[in-house]
Amino acid sequence: MAFVIAAFRRSSATCLSDLKAKTIGLKLCLRNLLGAYQCSDHFGSSTCVREFPKQAYPAADLKKKQLRTSDKRKGNMGDCILNSDAEAVVAPFRAKVKEQGELVRKLKEMKAPEMDIMQAIAELKNRKRLLDDELSKVAPIEEKFDRVKMEELLKRRFFYLQGVAGLFDLGPVGCALKSNVLQEWRQFFILEEQMLEVDCTILTPEAVLKASGHVDRFSDYMVKDAQSGECFRLDHLIKAHLEKMSVDQKSSKELQSECIMMLTRLDGMSVEEMTEILRRFNMKSPSTGSDLSDPVEFNLMFPTQIGPSGNFKGYLRPETAQGMFVNFKKLLEFNQGKLPFAAAQIGDAFRNEISPRSGLIRVREFTMAEIEHFCDPEDKSHPKFSSVAGKVLIFYSACDQMDGNPPKQLTIGEAVGSGLVANETLGYYLVRINDFLIRVGIDPKRLRFRQHMSNEMAHYAKDCWDAEIKTSYGWVECVGCADRSAYDLSQHSKASGSRLYAEKKLSEPKKVNLIEVSVNKGPIGKTFKEAAVMVVGKLNGLSQEEAKDMKAELYEKGSVTVNIDGRSFLVTKEMAAFKEVEKTLHVEEFIPSVIEPSFGIGRIMYAILEHNYQVREGDEQRGYFTLPAIIAPVKCSVLPLSNNPEFHPFIQSIRDMLRQAGVSHRVDDSSGSIGRRYARTDEIAIPFGITVDFDTVHVEPPSVTLRERNSMGQVRIPIMQVASTVKELADGRISWPQVELTFPKFTQQQTADRKDD
């Protein structure tokens, strides 16, 4: 959630009393609120003119920021879409907020005195509080959800178990669920979109992650308990402390307001600012009450050494994307040099989180499914966009976040046409992400696309949207979809010396003056030994601008310093020569842009489980999961009505037919009533159950009952048709209502149980 909105919504009183306070909180709030920001409101009657200073996050930092914001944006009343009657009630309050917001912007543009601006901000906060109060009265009441009971069920049936903090073992059910989600992802994206799948190494050389920015910037600050040595993530510790103080009745109103102001700025604070807050409030260890150390920077990657010498440093990859970037040249060659194309990879990634929490939401080892769509920076159209242009999505734009407006429903065609979504390719992937998440069991009412604020995006990013899913933990970012421009390939091209370029044919040939580099490998090899290959690669990979600058320096000074991976090499005139030549070009070289959808599979799995957890009406102890059949861990159960030996040959025959049809199944011939066994299969989300009873044995032709989990409805179906029917149901080719229309409804057995003991 944007910092301004967070501040407005969490404030319980105006901050007029803060105007005289010369505290760090006021300074931080003022610095943030007075920052210039710029975006266009495409849906209001007026233009929202804003300018936020963009922070120059490297590639690593943007992704880390994308995956770290979800726990900070808890759902609130302002996030929901209201019906027309409720919206009519709150409309006057929204109008007053918008009016005051425009006044604040106008005062800032006029460079009004700070006191006037802060008074206007205080009034804006007061109006926001009134709006939130009104929203709380008309917002729909969400269905009660018992996370504790769901998690108990997950543990009892071994979906997954936690060992060391942030590390989870998947049991048979969880493993099958994950496999089915990934299989559906592969079918939905890789096969349907004809993507190029790769499987790159998990061990990543340091040079690759140095180029991407991970080595230098992929870190958090932590503090250590002086007594126990336990570590805490600094921003989380401060956040928890300030939140407690902001609602503590012992805190003065001035202090409460100040804490709220500091919370709004926390994401953008420097380590010096956070340290000042830590010491000012004398924060102690939450575990022991002991003193805390000074903050230290902690890189979140797991380092390792490749080979026995220890000289080749590497890391467990923090994401899967880098493997696709460094292999771009071979992928382009495999695709016959044609753009656009998309590469995809499914695999594990590792981040040494300081304080993992929230179950599968924040872990140290996780599975990602990422797509890198390479395209011409000047042509980001998509051939399939017209087929999805009418699709309606829920958009929470940057402007709406700033103005306190709720998310809006728009077609993707309207969103792209108005410029809200940067281009057709990005828009097409938003639709595909939306459809995939709904297909695997996400409630569409609890799914939205939130646009990154300008202060969240990297300086090179064109646009970025998160598919956020509402859970009991709040709105959780599960998929990020960003237009990352040509940044990634540019960085790797510079670092490696490889020309990660694509070509496009010119409409007509053109003559240009180019600088060619002629490398003399003899002197280079003699001087630089094993590093000669790197130096030659660097010189051959120079851009025209770099070659021009190097030529001038070389001829002026007689030598030029080349920097590669932190090492410096002095190149002389004997080693390289530069000359200008005129060439006729028939093709144009360019570095492709990248559109990147990035899926956190563990987060998606958790959201699916939470959205599909139900309890039977009238029996709250009977919990179960309504997972879609396509991802259900086991598709079908086979249940003999009793242990009567007459059932055995029929059970074996059904198992053989299910196995031949490729339908995963479980036989439950344990003791207990059939109702209790149905409940056990419902707990592990088995969507269909085949029951063998005495009519199967004694009535010709042999038939069984087929039960559907959600409705508990049953039909009578010939035994020779049951496997093919379950297969079609499990694959989503037919629906249960179609089955009910095809086969008679089951009510009771015709044959009495006379032989069962």
mmCIF file of C-alpha atoms in Angstrom, residues 136-346:
data_model
loop_
_atom_site.group_PDB
_atom_site.id
_atom_site.type_symbol
_atom_site.label_atom_id
_atom_site.label_comp_id
_atom_site.label_asym_id
_atom_site.label_seq_id
_atom_site.Cartn_x
_atom_site.Cartn_y
_atom_site.Cartn_z
ATOM 1 C CA SER A 136 -16.269 0.315 7.501
ATOM 2 C CA LYS A 137 -20.044 0.725 7.817
ATOM 3 C CA VAL A 138 -20.925 -0.202 4.237
ATOM 4 C CA ALA A 139 -18.172 -2.658 3.249
ATOM 5 C CA PRO A 140 -19.297 -6.288 2.869
ATOM 6 C CA ILE A 141 -18.527 -8.556 5.805
ATOM 7 C CA GLU A 142 -16.032 -11.198 4.812
ATOM 8 C CA GLU A 143 -16.676 -14.856 5.472
ATOM 9 C CA LYS A 144 -15.189 -16.153 8.724
ATOM 10 C CA PHE A 145 -12.009 -18.145 8.237
ATOM 11 C CA ASP A 146 -10.225 -20.263 10.842
ATOM 12 C CA ARG A 147 -6.569 -20.438 9.804
ATOM 13 C CA VAL A 148 -5.601 -22.478 12.868
ATOM 14 C CA LYS A 149 -8.022 -25.286 11.994
ATOM 15 C CA MET A 150 -6.880 -25.297 8.379
ATOM 16 C CA GLU A 151 -3.226 -25.494 9.367
ATOM 17 C CA GLU A 152 -3.980 -28.308 11.803
ATOM 18 C CA LEU A 153 -5.595 -30.229 8.963
ATOM 19 C CA LEU A 154 -2.643 -29.552 6.666
ATOM 20 C CA LYS A 155 -0.233 -30.910 9.266
ATOM 21 C CA ARG A 156 -2.373 -33.902 10.228
ATOM 22 C CA ARG A 157 -2.774 -35.039 6.617
ATOM 23 C CA PHE A 158 0.883 -34.200 5.836
ATOM 24 C CA PHE A 159 0.409 -31.613 3.125
ATOM 25 C CA TYR A 160 3.600 -30.042 4.456
ATOM 26 C CA LEU A 161 5.569 -29.703 7.682
ATOM 27 C CA GLN A 162 8.056 -27.085 8.841
ATOM 28 C CA GLY A 163 11.466 -28.086 10.131
ATOM 29 C CA VAL A 164 14.054 -25.338 10.492
ATOM 30 C CA ALA A 165 12.469 -21.896 10.237
ATOM 31 C CA GLY A 166 11.743 -21.045 6.622
ATOM 32 C CA LEU A 167 12.217 -24.619 5.368
ATOM 33 C CA PHE A 168 9.335 -26.977 4.631
ATOM 34 C CA ASP A 169 9.008 -30.633 3.703
ATOM 35 C CA LEU A 170 6.126 -31.511 1.399
ATOM 36 C CA GLY A 171 4.308 -34.730 2.171
ATOM 37 C CA PRO A 172 2.647 -37.018 -0.395
ATOM 38 C CA VAL A 173 -0.413 -34.780 -0.708
ATOM 39 C CA GLY A 174 1.530 -31.521 -0.883
ATOM 40 C CA CYS A 175 4.009 -32.979 -3.340
ATOM 41 C CA ALA A 176 1.215 -34.143 -5.651
ATOM 42 C CA LEU A 177 -0.544 -30.775 -5.379
ATOM 43 C CA LYS A 178 2.629 -28.880 -6.272
ATOM 44 C CA SER A 179 3.337 -31.239 -9.173
ATOM 45 C CA ASN A 180 -0.167 -30.725 -10.555
ATOM 46 C CA VAL A 181 0.004 -26.927 -10.234
ATOM 47 C CA LEU A 182 3.323 -26.919 -12.107
ATOM 48 C CA GLN A 183 1.989 -29.308 -14.735
ATOM 49 C CA GLU A 184 -0.960 -27.001 -15.302
ATOM 50 C CA TRP A 185 1.397 -23.983 -15.455
ATOM 51 C CA ARG A 186 3.549 -25.725 -18.041
ATOM 52 C CA GLN A 187 0.491 -26.598 -20.135
ATOM 53 C CA PHE A 188 -1.087 -23.155 -19.764
ATOM 54 C CA PHE A 189 2.004 -21.097 -20.563
ATOM 55 C CA ILE A 190 4.851 -23.095 -22.080
ATOM 56 C CA LEU A 191 2.854 -25.374 -24.364
ATOM 57 C CA GLU A 192 -0.005 -23.051 -25.292
ATOM 58 C CA GLU A 193 2.278 -20.063 -25.888
ATOM 59 C CA GLN A 194 5.063 -22.143 -27.503
ATOM 60 C CA MET A 195 7.713 -20.932 -25.096
ATOM 61 C CA LEU A 196 11.276 -22.210 -24.973
ATOM 62 C CA GLU A 197 11.772 -24.077 -21.701
ATOM 63 C CA VAL A 198 15.199 -24.255 -20.090
ATOM 64 C CA ASP A 199 16.530 -25.774 -16.886
ATOM 65 C CA CYS A 200 19.577 -23.825 -15.763
ATOM 66 C CA THR A 201 21.977 -24.631 -12.977
ATOM 67 C CA ILE A 202 21.079 -23.742 -9.401
ATOM 68 C CA LEU A 203 24.730 -23.042 -8.564
ATOM 69 C CA THR A 204 25.420 -19.642 -10.086
ATOM 70 C CA PRO A 205 28.894 -18.135 -10.565
ATOM 71 C CA GLU A 206 29.496 -14.903 -8.698
ATOM 72 C CA ALA A 207 30.186 -13.004 -11.939
ATOM 73 C CA VAL A 208 26.617 -13.596 -13.157
ATOM 74 C CA LEU A 209 25.058 -12.286 -9.950
ATOM 75 C CA LYS A 210 27.544 -9.431 -9.828
ATOM 76 C CA ALA A 211 26.315 -8.272 -13.205
ATOM 77 C CA SER A 212 22.661 -8.539 -12.173
ATOM 78 C CA GLY A 213 23.221 -6.505 -8.994
ATOM 79 C CA HIS A 214 22.530 -9.282 -6.512
ATOM 80 C CA VAL A 215 26.022 -9.405 -5.004
ATOM 81 C CA ASP A 216 26.114 -5.701 -4.177
ATOM 82 C CA ARG A 217 22.504 -4.889 -3.365
ATOM 83 C CA PHE A 218 20.510 -8.020 -2.505
ATOM 84 C CA SER A 219 20.576 -7.500 1.239
ATOM 85 C CA ASP A 220 18.666 -6.455 4.346
ATOM 86 C CA TYR A 221 19.794 -4.927 7.618
ATOM 87 C CA MET A 222 19.627 -6.930 10.827
ATOM 88 C CA VAL A 223 20.339 -6.474 14.519
ATOM 89 C CA LYS A 224 21.481 -9.119 16.994
ATOM 90 C CA ASP A 225 20.360 -9.922 20.538
ATOM 91 C CA ALA A 226 23.399 -9.216 22.729
ATOM 92 C CA GLN A 227 22.502 -12.076 25.089
ATOM 93 C CA SER A 228 21.205 -14.907 22.891
ATOM 94 C CA GLY A 229 22.695 -13.965 19.530
ATOM 95 C CA GLU A 230 19.267 -14.209 17.868
ATOM 96 C CA CYS A 231 18.967 -12.022 14.758
ATOM 97 C CA PHE A 232 16.074 -9.771 13.790
ATOM 98 C CA ARG A 233 15.382 -7.962 10.565
ATOM 99 C CA LEU A 234 15.713 -4.266 11.382
ATOM 100 C CA ASP A 235 12.742 -2.877 9.457
ATOM 101 C CA HIS A 236 10.410 -5.590 10.801
ATOM 102 C CA LEU A 237 11.536 -4.919 14.376
ATOM 103 C CA ILE A 238 10.975 -1.181 14.030
ATOM 104 C CA LYS A 239 7.618 -1.720 12.336
ATOM 105 C CA ALA A 240 6.334 -3.945 15.150
ATOM 106 C CA HIS A 241 7.539 -1.507 17.821
ATOM 107 C CA LEU A 242 6.031 1.573 16.161
ATOM 108 C CA GLU A 243 2.727 -0.188 15.486
ATOM 109 C CA LYS A 244 2.483 -1.105 19.163
ATOM 110 C CA MET A 245 3.243 2.443 20.282
ATOM 111 C CA SER A 246 0.780 3.948 17.795
ATOM 112 C CA VAL A 247 -2.156 2.193 19.509
ATOM 113 C CA ASP A 248 -0.843 2.170 23.081
ATOM 114 C CA GLN A 249 -3.183 4.148 25.339
ATOM 115 C CA LYS A 250 -0.166 5.293 27.352
ATOM 116 C CA SER A 251 1.280 7.062 24.311
ATOM 117 C CA SER A 252 0.319 10.678 23.807
ATOM 118 C CA LYS A 253 -1.635 11.625 20.722
ATOM 119 C CA GLU A 254 1.419 13.468 19.466
ATOM 120 C CA LEU A 255 3.580 10.365 19.828
ATOM 121 C CA GLN A 256 0.934 8.132 18.214
ATOM 122 C CA SER A 257 0.722 10.429 15.205
ATOM 123 C CA GLU A 258 4.492 10.591 14.985
ATOM 124 C CA CYS A 259 4.765 6.788 15.008
ATOM 125 C CA ILE A 260 2.239 6.592 12.185
ATOM 126 C CA MET A 261 4.256 9.097 10.180
ATOM 127 C CA MET A 262 7.428 7.074 10.640
ATOM 128 C CA LEU A 263 5.649 3.873 9.618
ATOM 129 C CA THR A 264 4.608 5.480 6.344
ATOM 130 C CA ARG A 265 8.238 6.256 5.537
ATOM 131 C CA LEU A 266 9.815 3.038 6.796
ATOM 132 C CA ASP A 267 10.161 1.332 3.398
ATOM 133 C CA GLY A 268 12.299 4.154 2.048
ATOM 134 C CA MET A 269 14.461 4.852 5.098
ATOM 135 C CA SER A 270 18.236 4.660 5.046
ATOM 136 C CA VAL A 271 20.058 2.532 7.607
ATOM 137 C CA GLU A 272 21.130 5.714 9.417
ATOM 138 C CA GLU A 273 17.512 6.817 9.787
ATOM 139 C CA MET A 274 16.409 3.393 11.044
ATOM 140 C CA THR A 275 19.319 3.284 13.502
ATOM 141 C CA GLU A 276 18.313 6.680 14.866
ATOM 142 C CA ILE A 277 14.769 5.398 15.505
ATOM 143 C CA LEU A 278 16.114 2.182 17.066
ATOM 144 C CA ARG A 279 18.222 4.114 19.547
ATOM 145 C CA ARG A 280 15.754 6.898 20.162
ATOM 146 C CA PHE A 281 13.096 4.487 21.428
ATOM 147 C CA ASN A 282 15.682 2.230 23.103
ATOM 148 C CA MET A 283 14.283 -0.865 21.416
ATOM 149 C CA LYS A 284 15.147 -4.210 22.989
ATOM 150 C CA SER A 285 15.160 -7.818 21.839
ATOM 151 C CA PRO A 286 11.578 -9.160 21.558
ATOM 152 C CA SER A 287 12.785 -12.534 22.883
ATOM 153 C CA THR A 288 14.911 -11.671 25.929
ATOM 154 C CA GLY A 289 14.563 -7.923 26.467
ATOM 155 C CA SER A 290 18.316 -7.565 26.007
ATOM 156 C CA ASP A 291 20.158 -4.815 24.182
ATOM 157 C CA LEU A 292 20.487 -4.963 20.416
ATOM 158 C CA SER A 293 23.627 -4.564 18.329
ATOM 159 C CA ASP A 294 24.139 -1.885 15.734
ATOM 160 C CA PRO A 295 22.553 -2.778 12.366
ATOM 161 C CA VAL A 296 24.686 -4.778 9.956
ATOM 162 C CA GLU A 297 24.046 -5.491 6.297
ATOM 163 C CA PHE A 298 23.222 -9.103 5.521
ATOM 164 C CA ASN A 299 23.287 -10.458 1.970
ATOM 165 C CA LEU A 300 20.331 -12.762 1.433
ATOM 166 C CA MET A 301 22.083 -15.159 -0.936
ATOM 167 C CA PHE A 302 23.581 -18.479 0.155
ATOM 168 C CA PRO A 303 27.309 -18.393 -0.774
ATOM 169 C CA THR A 304 29.217 -21.502 -1.767
ATOM 170 C CA GLN A 305 32.477 -22.511 -3.438
ATOM 171 C CA ILE A 306 32.504 -24.302 -6.762
ATOM 172 C CA GLY A 307 35.276 -26.870 -6.991
ATOM 173 C CA PRO A 308 37.847 -28.022 -4.408
ATOM 174 C CA SER A 309 40.223 -25.070 -4.680
ATOM 175 C CA GLY A 310 37.804 -22.574 -3.149
ATOM 176 C CA ASN A 311 38.844 -19.949 -5.683
ATOM 177 C CA PHE A 312 35.655 -20.071 -7.758
ATOM 178 C CA LYS A 313 32.954 -18.375 -5.720
ATOM 179 C CA GLY A 314 29.280 -18.934 -6.398
ATOM 180 C CA TYR A 315 25.827 -18.740 -4.847
ATOM 181 C CA LEU A 316 22.631 -20.727 -4.733
ATOM 182 C CA ARG A 317 20.522 -18.746 -7.174
ATOM 183 C CA PRO A 318 18.080 -16.249 -5.598
ATOM 184 C CA GLU A 319 15.850 -16.432 -8.692
ATOM 185 C CA THR A 320 15.665 -18.414 -11.921
ATOM 186 C CA ALA A 321 15.718 -15.493 -14.364
ATOM 187 C CA GLN A 322 19.469 -14.994 -14.657
ATOM 188 C CA GLY A 323 19.979 -18.348 -16.363
ATOM 189 C CA MET A 324 17.677 -17.261 -19.171
ATOM 190 C CA PHE A 325 19.451 -13.933 -19.600
ATOM 191 C CA VAL A 326 22.939 -15.415 -19.886
ATOM 192 C CA ASN A 327 21.645 -17.998 -22.384
ATOM 193 C CA PHE A 328 19.799 -15.420 -24.494
ATOM 194 C CA LYS A 329 22.189 -15.734 -27.425
ATOM 195 C CA LYS A 330 21.649 -19.486 -27.746
ATOM 196 C CA LEU A 331 17.908 -19.119 -27.262
ATOM 197 C CA LEU A 332 17.755 -16.520 -30.035
ATOM 198 C CA GLU A 333 19.771 -18.810 -32.278
ATOM 199 C CA PHE A 334 17.436 -21.732 -31.460
ATOM 200 C CA ASN A 335 14.504 -19.512 -32.431
ATOM 201 C CA GLN A 336 16.199 -18.814 -35.784
ATOM 202 C CA GLY A 337 17.025 -15.245 -34.800
ATOM 203 C CA LYS A 338 13.368 -14.204 -34.645
ATOM 204 C CA LEU A 339 11.716 -11.917 -32.118
ATOM 205 C CA PRO A 340 9.544 -11.866 -30.150
ATOM 206 C CA PHE A 341 9.902 -15.118 -28.248
ATOM 207 C CA ALA A 342 9.545 -16.207 -24.638
ATOM 208 C CA ALA A 343 11.752 -18.420 -22.517
ATOM 209 C CA ALA A 344 10.459 -20.102 -19.373
ATOM 210 C CA GLN A 345 11.953 -21.917 -16.436
ATOM 211 C CA ILE A 346 10.589 -23.739 -13.393
#
